[in-house]
CSV table of C-alpha atoms in Angstrom, one decimal:
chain,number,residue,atom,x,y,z
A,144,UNK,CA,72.2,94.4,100.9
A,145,UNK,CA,69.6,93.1,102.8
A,146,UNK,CA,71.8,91.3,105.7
A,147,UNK,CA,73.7,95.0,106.2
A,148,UNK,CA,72.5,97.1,108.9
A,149,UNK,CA,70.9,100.2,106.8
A,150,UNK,CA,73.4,102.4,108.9
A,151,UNK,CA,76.8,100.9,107.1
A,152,UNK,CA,75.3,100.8,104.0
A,153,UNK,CA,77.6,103.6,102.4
A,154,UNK,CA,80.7,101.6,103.4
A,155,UNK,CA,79.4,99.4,100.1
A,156,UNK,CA,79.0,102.7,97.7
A,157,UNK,CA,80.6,102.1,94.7
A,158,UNK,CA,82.9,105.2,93.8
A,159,UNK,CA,83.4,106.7,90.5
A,160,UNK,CA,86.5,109.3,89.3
A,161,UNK,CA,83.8,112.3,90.2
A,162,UNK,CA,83.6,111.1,93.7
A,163,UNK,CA,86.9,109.7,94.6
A,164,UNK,CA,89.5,112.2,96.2
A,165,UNK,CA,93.0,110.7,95.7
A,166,UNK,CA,94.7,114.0,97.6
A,167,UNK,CA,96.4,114.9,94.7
A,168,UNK,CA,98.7,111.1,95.0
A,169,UNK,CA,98.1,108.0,92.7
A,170,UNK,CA,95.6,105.2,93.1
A,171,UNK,CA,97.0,102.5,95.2
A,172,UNK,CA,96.0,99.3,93.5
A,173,UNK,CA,97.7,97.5,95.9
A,174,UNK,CA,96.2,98.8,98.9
A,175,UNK,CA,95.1,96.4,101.5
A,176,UNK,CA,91.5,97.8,101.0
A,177,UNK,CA,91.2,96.6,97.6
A,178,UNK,CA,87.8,94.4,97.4
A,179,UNK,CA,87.1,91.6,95.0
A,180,UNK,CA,83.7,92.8,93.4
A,181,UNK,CA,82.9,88.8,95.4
A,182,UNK,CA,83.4,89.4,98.3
């Protein structure tokens, strides 16, 4: 993380079930915003 501006740091936070908020709907593992832990 050291080339990331400390500012958008949290756009990198990895979530967990206790700090995800789905709405109520089902996990879109198809979403577009899907990262490849690679990338």
């Amino acid at each position: 993380m050291d080339n990331v501006n400390p500012a958008l740091q949290y756009n990198f936070a990895k979530m967990t079930p206790a700090t995800e908020n789905h709405f109520g709907q089902p996990y879109d593992y198809g979403s577009v915003m899907q990262y490849n832990p690679c990338e």
